[in-house]
Structures are given as C-alpha cells and as structure tokens.
CSV table of C-alpha atoms in Angstrom, one decimal:
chain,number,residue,atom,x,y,z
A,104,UNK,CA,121.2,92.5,99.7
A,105,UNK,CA,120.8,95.2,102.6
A,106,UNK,CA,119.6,97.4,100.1
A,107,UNK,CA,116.5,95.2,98.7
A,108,UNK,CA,115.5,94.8,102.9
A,109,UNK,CA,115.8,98.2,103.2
A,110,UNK,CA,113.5,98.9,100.3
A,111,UNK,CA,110.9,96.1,101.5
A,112,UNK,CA,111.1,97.1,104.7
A,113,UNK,CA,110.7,100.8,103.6
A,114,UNK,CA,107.5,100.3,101.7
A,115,UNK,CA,105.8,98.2,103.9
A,116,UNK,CA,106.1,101.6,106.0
A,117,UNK,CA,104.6,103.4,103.4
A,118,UNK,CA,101.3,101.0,102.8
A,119,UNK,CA,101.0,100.9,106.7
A,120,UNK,CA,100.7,104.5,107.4
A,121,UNK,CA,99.4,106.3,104.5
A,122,UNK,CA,96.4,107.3,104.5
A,123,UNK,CA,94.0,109.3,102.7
A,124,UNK,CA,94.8,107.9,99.5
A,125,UNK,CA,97.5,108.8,97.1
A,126,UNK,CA,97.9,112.4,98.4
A,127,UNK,CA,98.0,111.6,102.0
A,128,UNK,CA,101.2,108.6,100.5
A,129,UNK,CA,103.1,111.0,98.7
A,130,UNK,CA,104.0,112.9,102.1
A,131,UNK,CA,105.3,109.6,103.6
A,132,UNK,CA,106.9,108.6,100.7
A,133,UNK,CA,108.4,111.6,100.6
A,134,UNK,CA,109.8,110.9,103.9
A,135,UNK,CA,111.2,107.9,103.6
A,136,UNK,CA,112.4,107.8,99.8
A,137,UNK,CA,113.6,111.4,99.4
A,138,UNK,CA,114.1,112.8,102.7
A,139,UNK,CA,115.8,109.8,104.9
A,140,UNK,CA,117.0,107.3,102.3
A,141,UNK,CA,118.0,109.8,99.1
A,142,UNK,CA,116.8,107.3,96.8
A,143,UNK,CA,115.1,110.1,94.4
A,144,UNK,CA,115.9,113.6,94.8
A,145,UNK,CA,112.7,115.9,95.4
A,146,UNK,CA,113.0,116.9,91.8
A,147,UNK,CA,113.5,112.9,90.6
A,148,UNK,CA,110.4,112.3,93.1
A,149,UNK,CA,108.4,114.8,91.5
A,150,UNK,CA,109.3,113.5,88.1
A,151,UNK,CA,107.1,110.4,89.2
A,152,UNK,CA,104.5,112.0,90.7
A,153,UNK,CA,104.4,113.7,86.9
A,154,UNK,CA,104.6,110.2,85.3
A,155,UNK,CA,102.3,108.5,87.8
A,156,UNK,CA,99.3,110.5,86.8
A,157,UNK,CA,99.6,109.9,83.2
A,158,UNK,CA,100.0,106.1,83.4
A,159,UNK,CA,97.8,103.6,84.6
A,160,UNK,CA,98.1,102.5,88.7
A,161,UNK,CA,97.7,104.5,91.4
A,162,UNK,CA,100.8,106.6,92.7
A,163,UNK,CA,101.9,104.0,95.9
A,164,UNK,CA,102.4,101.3,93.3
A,165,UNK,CA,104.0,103.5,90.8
A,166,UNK,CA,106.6,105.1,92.8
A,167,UNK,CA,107.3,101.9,94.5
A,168,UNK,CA,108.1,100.1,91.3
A,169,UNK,CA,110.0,103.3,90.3
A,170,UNK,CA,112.2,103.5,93.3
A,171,UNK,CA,112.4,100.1,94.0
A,172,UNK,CA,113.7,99.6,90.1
A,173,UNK,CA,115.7,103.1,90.3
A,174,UNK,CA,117.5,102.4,94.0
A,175,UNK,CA,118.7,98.9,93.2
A,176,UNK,CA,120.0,100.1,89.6
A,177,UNK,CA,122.1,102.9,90.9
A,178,UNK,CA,123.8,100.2,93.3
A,179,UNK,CA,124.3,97.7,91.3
A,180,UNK,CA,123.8,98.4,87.8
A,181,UNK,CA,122.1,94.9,86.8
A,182,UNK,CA,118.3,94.9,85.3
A,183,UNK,CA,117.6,91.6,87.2
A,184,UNK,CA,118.5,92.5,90.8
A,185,UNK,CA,116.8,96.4,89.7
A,186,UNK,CA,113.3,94.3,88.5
A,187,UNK,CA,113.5,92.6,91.9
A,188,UNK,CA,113.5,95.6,94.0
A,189,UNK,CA,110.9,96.8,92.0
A,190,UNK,CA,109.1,93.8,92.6
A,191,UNK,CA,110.0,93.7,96.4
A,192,UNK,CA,108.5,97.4,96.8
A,193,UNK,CA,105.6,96.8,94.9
A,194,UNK,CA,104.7,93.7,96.6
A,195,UNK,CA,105.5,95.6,100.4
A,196,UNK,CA,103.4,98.4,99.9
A,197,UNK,CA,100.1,96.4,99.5
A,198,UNK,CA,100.8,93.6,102.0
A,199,UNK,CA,99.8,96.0,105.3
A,200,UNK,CA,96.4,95.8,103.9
A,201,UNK,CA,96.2,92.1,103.3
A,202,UNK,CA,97.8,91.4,106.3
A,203,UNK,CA,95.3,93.3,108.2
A,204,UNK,CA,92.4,91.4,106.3
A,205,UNK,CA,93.2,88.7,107.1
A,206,UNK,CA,93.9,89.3,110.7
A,207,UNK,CA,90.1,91.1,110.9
A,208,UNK,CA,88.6,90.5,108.5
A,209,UNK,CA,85.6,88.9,110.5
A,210,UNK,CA,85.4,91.8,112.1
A,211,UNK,CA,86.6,94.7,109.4
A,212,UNK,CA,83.1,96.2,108.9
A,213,UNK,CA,81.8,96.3,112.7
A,214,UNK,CA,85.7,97.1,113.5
A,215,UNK,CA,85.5,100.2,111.3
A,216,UNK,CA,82.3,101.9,112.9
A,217,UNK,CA,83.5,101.4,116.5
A,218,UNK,CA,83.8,104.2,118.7
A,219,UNK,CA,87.8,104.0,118.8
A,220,UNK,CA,88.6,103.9,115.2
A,221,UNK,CA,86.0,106.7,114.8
A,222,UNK,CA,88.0,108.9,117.3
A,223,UNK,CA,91.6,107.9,115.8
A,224,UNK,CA,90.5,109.0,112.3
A,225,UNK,CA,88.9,112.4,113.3
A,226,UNK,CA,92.4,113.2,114.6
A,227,UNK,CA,94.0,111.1,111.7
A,228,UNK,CA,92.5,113.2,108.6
A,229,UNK,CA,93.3,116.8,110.0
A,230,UNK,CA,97.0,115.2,110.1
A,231,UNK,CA,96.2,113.9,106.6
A,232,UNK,CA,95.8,117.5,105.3
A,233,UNK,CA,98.7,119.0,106.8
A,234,UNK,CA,100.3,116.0,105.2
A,235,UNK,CA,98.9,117.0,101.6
A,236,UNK,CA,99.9,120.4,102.4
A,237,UNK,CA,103.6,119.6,103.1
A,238,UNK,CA,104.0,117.7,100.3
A,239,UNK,CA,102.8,120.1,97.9
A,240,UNK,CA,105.4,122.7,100.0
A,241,UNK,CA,108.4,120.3,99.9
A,242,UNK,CA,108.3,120.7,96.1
A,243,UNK,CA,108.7,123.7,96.2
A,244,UNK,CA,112.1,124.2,95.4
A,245,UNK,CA,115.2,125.2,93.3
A,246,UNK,CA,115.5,122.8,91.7
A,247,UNK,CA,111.3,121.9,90.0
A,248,UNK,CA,111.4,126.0,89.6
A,249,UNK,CA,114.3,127.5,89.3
A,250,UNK,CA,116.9,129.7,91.2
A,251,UNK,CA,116.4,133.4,91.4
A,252,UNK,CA,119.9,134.2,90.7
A,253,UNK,CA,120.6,132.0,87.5
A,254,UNK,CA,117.2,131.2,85.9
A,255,UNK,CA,115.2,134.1,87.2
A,256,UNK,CA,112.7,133.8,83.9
A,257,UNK,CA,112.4,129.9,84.8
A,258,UNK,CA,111.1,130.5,88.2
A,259,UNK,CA,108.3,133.6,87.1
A,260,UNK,CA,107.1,130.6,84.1
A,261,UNK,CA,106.9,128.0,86.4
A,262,UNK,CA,105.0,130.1,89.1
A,263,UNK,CA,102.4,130.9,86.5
A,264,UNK,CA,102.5,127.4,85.5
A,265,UNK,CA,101.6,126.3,89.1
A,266,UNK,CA,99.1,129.3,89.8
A,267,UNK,CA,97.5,128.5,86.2
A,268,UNK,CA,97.4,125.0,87.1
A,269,UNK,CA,95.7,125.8,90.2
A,270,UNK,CA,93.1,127.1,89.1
A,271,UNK,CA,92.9,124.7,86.4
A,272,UNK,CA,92.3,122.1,89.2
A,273,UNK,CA,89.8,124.1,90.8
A,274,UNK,CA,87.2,124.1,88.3
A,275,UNK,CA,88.0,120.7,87.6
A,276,UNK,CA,89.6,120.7,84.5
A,277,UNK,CA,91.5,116.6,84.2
A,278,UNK,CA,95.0,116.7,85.3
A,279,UNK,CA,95.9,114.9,82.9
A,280,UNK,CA,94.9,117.3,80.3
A,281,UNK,CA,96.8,120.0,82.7
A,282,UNK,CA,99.9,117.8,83.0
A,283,UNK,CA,99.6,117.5,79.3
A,284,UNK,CA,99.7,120.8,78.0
A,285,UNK,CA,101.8,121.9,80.9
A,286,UNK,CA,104.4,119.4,79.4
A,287,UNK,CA,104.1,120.6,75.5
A,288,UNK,CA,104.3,124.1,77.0
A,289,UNK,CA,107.6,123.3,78.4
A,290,UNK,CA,109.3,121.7,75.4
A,291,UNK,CA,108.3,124.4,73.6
A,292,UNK,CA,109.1,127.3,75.6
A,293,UNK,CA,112.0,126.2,76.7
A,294,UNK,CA,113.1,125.4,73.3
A,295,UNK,CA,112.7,128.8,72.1
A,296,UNK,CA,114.6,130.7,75.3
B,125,UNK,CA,82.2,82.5,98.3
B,126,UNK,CA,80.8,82.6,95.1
B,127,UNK,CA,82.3,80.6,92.2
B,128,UNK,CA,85.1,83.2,90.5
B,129,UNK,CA,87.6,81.5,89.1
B,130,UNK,CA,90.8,83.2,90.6
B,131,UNK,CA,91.9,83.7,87.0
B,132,UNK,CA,88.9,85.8,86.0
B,133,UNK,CA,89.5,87.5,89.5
B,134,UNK,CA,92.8,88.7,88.2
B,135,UNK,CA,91.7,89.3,84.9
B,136,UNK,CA,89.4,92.1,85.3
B,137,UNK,CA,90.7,93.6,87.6
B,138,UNK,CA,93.9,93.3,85.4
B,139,UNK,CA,91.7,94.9,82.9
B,140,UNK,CA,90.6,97.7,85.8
B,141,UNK,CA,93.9,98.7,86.0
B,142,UNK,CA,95.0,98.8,82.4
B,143,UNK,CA,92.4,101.5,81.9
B,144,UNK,CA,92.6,103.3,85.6
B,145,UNK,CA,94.9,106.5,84.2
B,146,UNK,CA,96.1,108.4,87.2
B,147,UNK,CA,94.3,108.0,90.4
B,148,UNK,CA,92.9,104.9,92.4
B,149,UNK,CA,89.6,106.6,92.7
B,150,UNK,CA,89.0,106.8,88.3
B,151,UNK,CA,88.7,103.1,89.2
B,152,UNK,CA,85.6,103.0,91.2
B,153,UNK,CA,83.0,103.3,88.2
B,154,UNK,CA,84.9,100.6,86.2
B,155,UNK,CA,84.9,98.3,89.6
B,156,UNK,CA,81.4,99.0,90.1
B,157,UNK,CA,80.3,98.2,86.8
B,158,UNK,CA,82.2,95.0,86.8
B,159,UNK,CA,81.6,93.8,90.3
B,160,UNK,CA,78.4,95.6,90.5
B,161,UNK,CA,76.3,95.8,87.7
B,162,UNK,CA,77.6,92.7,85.5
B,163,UNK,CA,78.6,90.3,87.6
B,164,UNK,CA,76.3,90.8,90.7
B,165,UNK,CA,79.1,89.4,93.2
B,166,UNK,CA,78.6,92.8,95.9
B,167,UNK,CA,75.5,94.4,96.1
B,168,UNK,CA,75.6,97.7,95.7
B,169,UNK,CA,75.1,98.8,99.4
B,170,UNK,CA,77.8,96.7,100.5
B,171,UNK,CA,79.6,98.3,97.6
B,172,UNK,CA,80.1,101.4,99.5
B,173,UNK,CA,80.4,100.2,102.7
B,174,UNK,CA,84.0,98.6,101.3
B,175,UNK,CA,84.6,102.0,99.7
B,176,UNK,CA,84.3,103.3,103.0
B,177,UNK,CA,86.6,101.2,104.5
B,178,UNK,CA,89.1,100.7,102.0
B,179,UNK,CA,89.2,104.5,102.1
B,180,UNK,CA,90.1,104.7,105.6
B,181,UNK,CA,92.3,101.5,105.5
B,182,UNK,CA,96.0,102.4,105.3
B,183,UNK,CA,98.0,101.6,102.1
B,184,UNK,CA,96.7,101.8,98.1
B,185,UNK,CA,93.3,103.2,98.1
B,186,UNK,CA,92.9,101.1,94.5
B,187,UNK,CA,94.7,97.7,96.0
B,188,UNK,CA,92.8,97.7,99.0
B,189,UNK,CA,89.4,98.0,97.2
B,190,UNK,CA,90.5,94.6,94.9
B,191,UNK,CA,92.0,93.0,98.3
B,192,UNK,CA,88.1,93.5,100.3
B,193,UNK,CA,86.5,92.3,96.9
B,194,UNK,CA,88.4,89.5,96.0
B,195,UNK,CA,88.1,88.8,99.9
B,196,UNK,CA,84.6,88.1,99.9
B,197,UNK,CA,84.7,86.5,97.0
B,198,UNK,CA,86.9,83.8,96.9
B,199,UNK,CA,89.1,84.6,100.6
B,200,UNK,CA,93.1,85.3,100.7
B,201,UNK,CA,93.7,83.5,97.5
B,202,UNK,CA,91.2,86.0,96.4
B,203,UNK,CA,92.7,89.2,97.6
B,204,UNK,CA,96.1,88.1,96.3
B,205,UNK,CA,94.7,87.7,92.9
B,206,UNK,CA,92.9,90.8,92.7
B,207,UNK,CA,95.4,93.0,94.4
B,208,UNK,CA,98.0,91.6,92.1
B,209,UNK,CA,95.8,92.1,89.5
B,210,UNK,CA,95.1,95.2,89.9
B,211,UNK,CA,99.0,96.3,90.5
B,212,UNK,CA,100.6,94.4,87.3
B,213,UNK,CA,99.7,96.8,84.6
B,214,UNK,CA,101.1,99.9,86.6
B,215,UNK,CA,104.4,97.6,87.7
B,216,UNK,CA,105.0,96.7,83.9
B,217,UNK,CA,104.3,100.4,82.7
B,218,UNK,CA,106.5,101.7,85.2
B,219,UNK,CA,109.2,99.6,84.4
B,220,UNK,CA,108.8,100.4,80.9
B,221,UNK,CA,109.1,103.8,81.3
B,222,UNK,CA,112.0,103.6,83.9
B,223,UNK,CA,114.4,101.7,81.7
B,224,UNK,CA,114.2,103.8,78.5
B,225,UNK,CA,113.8,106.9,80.7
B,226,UNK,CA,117.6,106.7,81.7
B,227,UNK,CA,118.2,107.1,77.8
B,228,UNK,CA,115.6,109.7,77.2
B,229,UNK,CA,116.3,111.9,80.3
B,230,UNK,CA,119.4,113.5,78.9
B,231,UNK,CA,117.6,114.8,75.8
B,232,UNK,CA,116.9,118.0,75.9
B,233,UNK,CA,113.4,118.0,74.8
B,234,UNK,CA,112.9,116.1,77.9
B,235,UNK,CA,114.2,118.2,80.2
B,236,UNK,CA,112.0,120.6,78.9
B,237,UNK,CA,108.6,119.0,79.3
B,238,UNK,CA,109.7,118.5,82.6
B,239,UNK,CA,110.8,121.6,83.2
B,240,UNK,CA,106.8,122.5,82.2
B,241,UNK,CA,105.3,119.9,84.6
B,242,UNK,CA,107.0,119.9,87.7
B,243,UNK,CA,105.5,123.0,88.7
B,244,UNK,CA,102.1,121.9,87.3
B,245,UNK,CA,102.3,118.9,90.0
B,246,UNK,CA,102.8,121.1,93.0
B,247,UNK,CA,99.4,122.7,91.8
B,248,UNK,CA,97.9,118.9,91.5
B,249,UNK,CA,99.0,118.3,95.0
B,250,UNK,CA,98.5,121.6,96.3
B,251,UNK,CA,94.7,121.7,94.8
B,252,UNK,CA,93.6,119.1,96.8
B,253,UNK,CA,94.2,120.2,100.1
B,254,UNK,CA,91.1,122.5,100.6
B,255,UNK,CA,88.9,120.3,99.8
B,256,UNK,CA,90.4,117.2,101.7
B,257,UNK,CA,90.3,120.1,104.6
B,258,UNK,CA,86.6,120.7,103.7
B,259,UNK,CA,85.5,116.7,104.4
B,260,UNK,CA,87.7,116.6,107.1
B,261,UNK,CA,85.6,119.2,108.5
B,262,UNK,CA,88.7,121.3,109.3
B,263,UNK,CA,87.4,124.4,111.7
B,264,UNK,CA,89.3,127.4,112.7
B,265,UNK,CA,89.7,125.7,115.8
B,266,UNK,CA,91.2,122.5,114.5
B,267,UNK,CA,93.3,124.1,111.6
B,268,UNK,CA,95.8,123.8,114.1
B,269,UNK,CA,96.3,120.0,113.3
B,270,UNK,CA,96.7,120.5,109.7
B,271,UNK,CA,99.2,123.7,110.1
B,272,UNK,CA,101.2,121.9,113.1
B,273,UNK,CA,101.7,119.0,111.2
B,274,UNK,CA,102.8,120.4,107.7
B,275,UNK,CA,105.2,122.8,109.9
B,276,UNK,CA,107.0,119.7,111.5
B,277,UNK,CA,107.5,118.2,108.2
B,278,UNK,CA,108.4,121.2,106.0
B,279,UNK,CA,110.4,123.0,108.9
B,280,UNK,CA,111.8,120.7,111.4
B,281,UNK,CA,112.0,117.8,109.0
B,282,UNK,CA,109.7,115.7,111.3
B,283,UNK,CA,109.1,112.0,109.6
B,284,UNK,CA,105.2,111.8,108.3
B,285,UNK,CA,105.4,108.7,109.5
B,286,UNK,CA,105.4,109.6,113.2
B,287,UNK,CA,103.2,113.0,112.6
B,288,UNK,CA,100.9,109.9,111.5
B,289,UNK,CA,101.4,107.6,114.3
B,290,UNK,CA,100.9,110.6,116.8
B,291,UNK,CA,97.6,111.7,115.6
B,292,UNK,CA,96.5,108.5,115.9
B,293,UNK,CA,97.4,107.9,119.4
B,294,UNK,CA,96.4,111.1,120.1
B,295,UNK,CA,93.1,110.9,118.7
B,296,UNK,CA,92.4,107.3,120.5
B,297,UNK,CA,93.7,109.0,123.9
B,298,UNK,CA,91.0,112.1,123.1
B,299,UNK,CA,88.4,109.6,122.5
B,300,UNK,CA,89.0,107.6,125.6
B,301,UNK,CA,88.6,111.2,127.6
B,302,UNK,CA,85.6,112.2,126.0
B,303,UNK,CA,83.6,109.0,126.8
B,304,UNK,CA,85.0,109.0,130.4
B,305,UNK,CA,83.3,112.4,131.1
C-alpha cells in the first residue's frame, strides 16, 4: 500500500504549504501530482480544475478526492482500495490546518498579528503570485491547445477562447457561466470541423 | 463553548458546501449568514478576524474557515465535524463524477467540451494573478519575487513547495534584519 502513503503523505504537503487559497494550491498541486508523481497529466489536471469549478467544494478537496480515486484505480483497478485513496487524500490535505489548531490555537489570533508572521507573509504572497502565474503558464501546452503542426485551427480557437475568457474574467463575468459556454462552444465547434 | 450539537455542526456546514459551486470564498455569505446572522455563535467582528486568519493559514481556505468555527464552538470534536462537513459533499460529487467519467471520456462529445474549456481555465487561473499582485502590493521593485518564482517553476522545474518554504524563511530572515537596524 506504498502508493495510498504516498498519496497521504503527498497531500498533507499540499494543505501545509499552499497558500493563498485555491489558486496559490493549484501550483503545488501541480508539483507534486503532475510534475513529480505523474498521477494526472497537465491536461488530466486541467480537466479537474475544469470540473472543480462547476461542482460544489473547493479545488484542494476536489482534486484530492480526484487523484487520490484516479491514482489508486490506475494501480489496482478495484473501487474499494480507489475510494480509500480518495478518502486518504481528502482527509490529508485538511489535517495541516487542524493540526496547527490545535497546537495554537490559544494563541492563533495574537500568533497571527505578530511581527514574525507579518514579515514571513509579506515575502510569502509575492511568492504566491508567481505561483498563480506559473500555474496558469504550465497549462499552457500541446496538449489543452493544440500543436501547430497537426491542429493548427485547434490552437488559434483555443487562444481566442483563453483571450475571450480573459477578458470575460476581468469584468467579472461568473466562471461558471464562462466555463459553461466555453464547454457548449466546444462540443459544438468541434462537432462541425 | 456554546451548546451545538456536533451533528447540527456538520449539518450546515454540510449544507454550506452542497451549495458552495466553485470556490471556497462563494462560501463566506452562506457561513456568515448561518453562523452570523441566525445562529449568533461569532460575532461579526470576530467573523473577520477568522477570515483573516484562515486566509493566511495554509491548506483549504473553505476547511479552515469550518475548522476555526467549529473550534470555538464546540473544540477539536468541533473542527472535525465542521471540516468534514464541509468536505463530504465535494468528496461524494467528485467521486460521482470520477467513476462514470472513465465511461464518458472516450465519447466524443466529451472530448469536445473539453477541448472548449481547457483553454478557458488557463484564463480562470491566469485572471487572477493581477489582482492577487495588486493586494499583495506587488511594486516594480518587488515584481522580482513573483517573476523569480514563476521562472523556477515553469523553467527550471523548481518544486512550489520549496519556492514556498524559501520565501518564507527568507521573509522571517528580512524581518529579523529590519528590526535589528
């Protein structure tokens, strides 16, 4: 059962040094899931990101029920021991936070004004960003938009998808709503080319 | 400690997280009403101050808001119920969706809508960034943090994990100068 550690293990990673919310998680998960362990391919990974936003939870718990479930099911093809990874994942990524409660949790509100933790997050969220900003670059690949040689009309469409989308996010528009057109638009143009 | 049962602890904030689509922070109305407004277990100002905080703790933004409030309210038995609370519906959706996906993903209708929203989520992640940057109070002097960071990862393959664990030693290390001049 190396492989349910490893996941555990993995995602108790992930809820210990993620911050900035979901954004500032997807880079880490990123690292760990795609990047070091394989257990989703970029494309796979951004398939959940998709899925995450249109289903309730927030993205740490999604993707670790996702990986945890998709990881043990590739290895050993049983539903139980897949649920359990899910399960183990899940479970990891939020126990960082209750360990740390209850280890301060006297002391959690003074804790957070001091002077030191002040000074480790003004270097922390800068990091954050770049973090954001890599994730958003790391997707930015073959295979979510295309390759220039074989699907040349795929990669212009899904460049003005993301630009379109862009904006879209910048004056606020739900991205739900932009995920959700952005997926009819697929299925349909796709079906017609 | 007030007197929640831990059942009704788990309950709304099962119910929070039924109805939270997408992000962590399209729960914070929902938990404020709740907690807030109906039930009167936080005042509001302490409200924020564990929005604050659960912000800058690591992990789930959503899980840790539930761990702080079931916290106070009735300790680690608390937290566990409200945290797992709030994580069931998303672990039961999920799994839902991962084990007819397999089926579905070979369809190729599927493919298609895919097709249309993977680029569509490097614009949801990408979006973000400026203003993230913005209440980080990123400066043209500091945008070197940000743009050092994101060019270890996307270039060198640098593990976020220790572009994390570096920022915050280095910021700690900073601090301890600045107060020592």
């Amino acid at each position: 059962m190396i492989l349910l550690i490893k996941l555990f293990v993995t995602f108790f990673k992930i809820g210990l040094f993620s911050f900035g919310g979901g954004y500032g998680m997807l880079s880490v998960i990123q690292g760990e899931v795609v990047t070091r362990y394989l257990w989703l391919t970029m494309s796979e990974f951004t398939d959940i990101v998709a899925i995450s936003q249109m289903t309730p939870g927030p993205i740490g718990i999604n993707s670790a029920t996702y990986v945890g479930y998709t990881a043990m099911n590739n290895a050993y093809g049983s539903l139980l021991l897949a649920v359990l990874g899910s399960l183990a994942a899940s479970i990891a990524v939020m126990l960082p936070t209750l360990i740390l409660m209850l280890i301060i949790s006297r002391y959690l509100m003074k804790y957070s004004k001091s002077a030191g933790v002040n000074a480790v997050f003004r270097m922390l969220r800068p990091a954050v960003v770049g973090l954001i900003a890599s994730a958003a670059l790391l997707l930015m690949n073959v295979e979510n938009f295309g390759s220039f040689t074989d699907e040349p009309l795929r990669l212009f469409v899904s460049v003005m998808i993301t630009v379109v989308a862009f904006i879209a996010m910048r004056r606020k528009v739900s991205p739900i709503l932009i995920l959700l057109l952005s997926g009819i638009f697929g299925a349909v143009f796709y079906s017609f080319v | 400690m007030t007197d929640v049962s831990l059942i009704k602890l788990f309950s709304i904030f099962s119910k929070i997280g039924l109805f939270t689509i997408g992000g962590g922070y399209a729960m914070i109305p929902l938990i404020e009403r709740d907690v807030v407004e109906r039930n009167g277990w936080v005042v509001k100002d302490e409200f924020l101050d564990l929005l604050a905080v659960a912000q800058s703790a690591p992990g789930v933004f959503a899980v840790n808001i539930a761990i702080f409030i079931g916290y106070k309210l009735r300790g680690v038995r608390g937290a566990v119920a409200a945290s797992v609370g709030s994580a069931l519906p998303s672990v039961v959706c999920i799994l839902l969706i991962a084990l007819f996906f397999h089926s579905f993903r070979h369809y190729e209708i599927v493919e298609n809508i895919f097709r249309g929203l993977r680029p569509a989520v490097v614009a949801l992640i990408a979006a973000p960034v400026f203003s993230v940057a913005r209440s980080a109070r990123i400066t043209r002097t500091t945008v070197l943090v940000p743009v050092l960071s994101a060019l270890l990862i996307v270039a060198f393959g640098v593990s976020p994990i220790y572009i994390i664990l570096c920022a915050g030693v280095a910021g700690l290390l900073y601090g301890k100068m600045k107060r020592r001049v």
